[in-house]
Amino acid sequence: MEVPNKFRIEDRVAKVALVFSYVLLLLGGLFGFLQVLSRTPGMPKLETAQLYYEGLTLHGVALAILWTAFFIVALAVFVITRELNINMNGPLLRAGCILAVVGSLMGAVAILSGQATVLYTFYPPLQASPLFFIALAIILIGTWFIGAAVLEAIWRWKKLNPGKEVPLATYGVFTTIAIWLLATPPLAYAVLFRSLPMSLFNAPVDVLEWRLWFWFFGHPLVYFWLVPAVTIWYTILPRVLGTEVFSKTAAKAAFMLYLIASVPVGLHHQFVDPGVHPVYKYLHTVLTYLVAVPSFITAFNVIATLEKAGRMRGGKGLFGWITALPWGKDPVFTGITFAIILFGIAGFSGVVNASFNVNYNVHNTAWVVGHFHLTVGGGVTLTFIATSFLLVPLLFGRDYVAKKLLIAVPTLWFVGQLIFGIGYHVAGLLHAPRRTFTAEAGYLNDPNLLNTLHLVGQWTPWLQLGAIGGVIFALGGALFLLLTFVSIFKGPPFRMDGAALQISPTPEKATFFDRLGLLVGIALVIIIIAYSLPAIEIYTRGLSPAPPYWPTGAAAG
Ligand code: HEM
Ligand SMILES: [Cu+2]
């Protein structure tokens, strides 16, 4: 007899969030494809300058902020319901999801109608339509509702299970949501009290104050993407290999460090901003290196887990365990492991970015584009893609079609990312700028600037290599979306019952790590120390608001 699904409402929210995340991946990816060709000498120009910057805004907003966030919502709801086996607050969850979807659609309209060509960082004094900022505020409120539903469910579960440790995947979800809730209030302040008045009443904005609060949010945003990916590396990856994570304690220690050290580092995005004392920038540099520690812990833990799985499969000797793993056979394993390798490579350029003085050499160059495509586009997005191969059948009750083709998705993505990464990192070292429609940038095409032309000539092959890589991983993305949409509507039936699933290692007794309130308190103290100093500096000096400026060529300009 069919068991009724007790998570009907939660599953519906997760399904809406998941499908919406794939639509955003499609839209953002399409512009990625157009822009990587358009900005490369010798390749077809598929965009005009106006469309380039509109598309780039949509690319950043749709992929960096929204695709990741909607996938994470689906994952969080799935983990909480299946691992804790409890219902979530339906009205809160549903309201949050509706707000986030409506806000995203409003934002897309604002961008596509040329009313918000401000890139995903919307730095003032760049002016945009109020629709864009209202959309951002609505999305934020929606995510807070969803965050509240997740925390309430965990809190209720803890009350029902005194003395029991929080299971590992739920612990990762908690860390993710806590980081989001710690990071977003200053962003809400910047949007509601600075950007919105700027767009409604042309009110001037102090650029430095705004950027301080934007980057307060902007750095933890990357941990908001990464922690769910790491959660998958610690739980789902070992499961598909028939084992468990090498050290659960080290995994929890890593989550704890992510929680306490991922927010107070935002000044590392402002190394070149005048008006912030170098000592405060240095403090944030030190904290940035601290937040690299949990990533190192994760690297050791994941590799040890893979070694354990390889030896279980009969792998012998120093390297035999590597070849014993199901490379190229299991698309979930292959995708997640490729994602981890891409993320590991990106760690090297990340250390360069984080160095106070070396950063000056790569700031705002294509190097940065190479770096974050390997992290969020590689490590995170490929992990989410590979996890979809499991999540889509479980949630939609339909299996993947053409299963033999699935392995091509992580392979194309991995190879394309590596090539794109090499091309853009090297082009960046040669000072190819990011965020620039190179074909029409006056300073790059002025025949009197011989020196510049000389440099431009050197970038060309590397940008072309980047374009080849970009097209290859865009193809992987297109294949993934095609197979996923066909499977959701036409895939063969896949049975899912509404019962609990074992995602994490069996929970034991609670430990220090389960004192969640205390850990959030420690995080708050470090944040206050790291941010009060630059904030006092900026406010005591007094603000110097700048009048808004419509980007050239914008429809309302
Ligand atoms: C589908 C294949 C993709 C291609 C071909 C592609 C290509 C590009 C290129 C060439 C740029 C640099 C544009 C410039 O600075 O002028 C860019 C920017 C960016 N991409 Fe992608 N990308 C892809 C997928 C992704 C994914 C999956 C993500 C994240 C999940 C992502 C996130 C970003 C972000 C955040 C920016 C920066 C936008 C900005 O500077 O405002 N991209 N992309
Ligand atoms: Cu950062």
Short mmCIF file of N, CA and C in Angstrom, two decimals, residues 11 29 36 40 44 51 66 133 140 206 256 261 267 322 332 361 403 475 514 543 552:
data_model
loop_
_atom_site.label_atom_id
_atom_site.label_comp_id
_atom_site.label_asym_id
_atom_site.label_seq_id
_atom_site.Cartn_x
_atom_site.Cartn_y
_atom_site.Cartn_z
N ASP A 11 7.75 19.34 0.50
CA ASP A 11 8.26 18.86 -0.79
C ASP A 11 7.85 19.79 -1.92
N GLY A 29 23.30 31.12 -17.43
CA GLY A 29 24.28 30.41 -18.26
C GLY A 29 24.24 30.89 -19.69
N VAL A 36 31.13 35.33 -22.92
CA VAL A 36 32.52 34.85 -23.04
C VAL A 36 32.96 34.93 -24.50
N THR A 40 35.80 38.26 -26.46
CA THR A 40 37.06 37.67 -26.90
C THR A 40 37.42 38.12 -28.32
N PRO A 44 32.91 35.54 -32.48
CA PRO A 44 31.71 36.29 -32.87
C PRO A 44 31.20 37.17 -31.73
N LEU A 51 23.78 45.47 -24.24
CA LEU A 51 23.29 44.12 -23.89
C LEU A 51 24.34 43.39 -23.05
N LEU A 66 21.07 33.99 -7.00
CA LEU A 66 19.79 33.31 -6.96
C LEU A 66 19.84 31.80 -7.24
N PHE A 133 15.61 47.61 -6.41
CA PHE A 133 15.94 47.58 -4.98
C PHE A 133 14.77 47.02 -4.16
N LEU A 140 15.13 39.34 0.16
CA LEU A 140 15.75 39.20 1.48
C LEU A 140 14.73 38.77 2.53
N ASP A 206 26.93 57.85 0.51
CA ASP A 206 28.37 57.77 0.81
C ASP A 206 28.86 56.40 0.33
N MET A 256 32.11 24.70 12.47
CA MET A 256 32.15 25.70 13.54
C MET A 256 33.06 26.87 13.14
N ALA A 261 34.22 32.41 11.57
CA ALA A 261 35.24 33.24 10.89
C ALA A 261 34.85 33.69 9.49
N LEU A 267 36.66 43.22 4.52
CA LEU A 267 37.56 44.27 4.03
C LEU A 267 38.56 43.73 3.02
N ILE A 322 43.15 5.23 -5.33
CA ILE A 322 42.58 6.26 -6.21
C ILE A 322 41.94 5.59 -7.43
N VAL A 332 27.42 10.78 -9.89
CA VAL A 332 27.33 11.57 -8.65
C VAL A 332 28.73 11.65 -8.03
N ASN A 361 47.93 43.43 -7.69
CA ASN A 361 48.33 43.05 -9.04
C ASN A 361 47.21 42.38 -9.83
N LYS A 403 20.43 7.69 -18.84
CA LYS A 403 21.39 7.71 -17.71
C LYS A 403 22.84 7.59 -18.14
N LEU A 475 28.27 23.93 -22.56
CA LEU A 475 27.64 22.75 -23.17
C LEU A 475 27.26 21.71 -22.11
N ASP A 514 27.39 21.06 19.76
CA ASP A 514 25.94 21.20 19.66
C ASP A 514 25.42 22.39 20.45
N LEU A 543 30.34 61.49 6.75
CA LEU A 543 30.05 60.92 5.43
C LEU A 543 30.14 62.00 4.35
N THR A 552 25.84 54.97 -18.49
CA THR A 552 25.68 55.49 -19.85
C THR A 552 24.86 54.53 -20.69
#
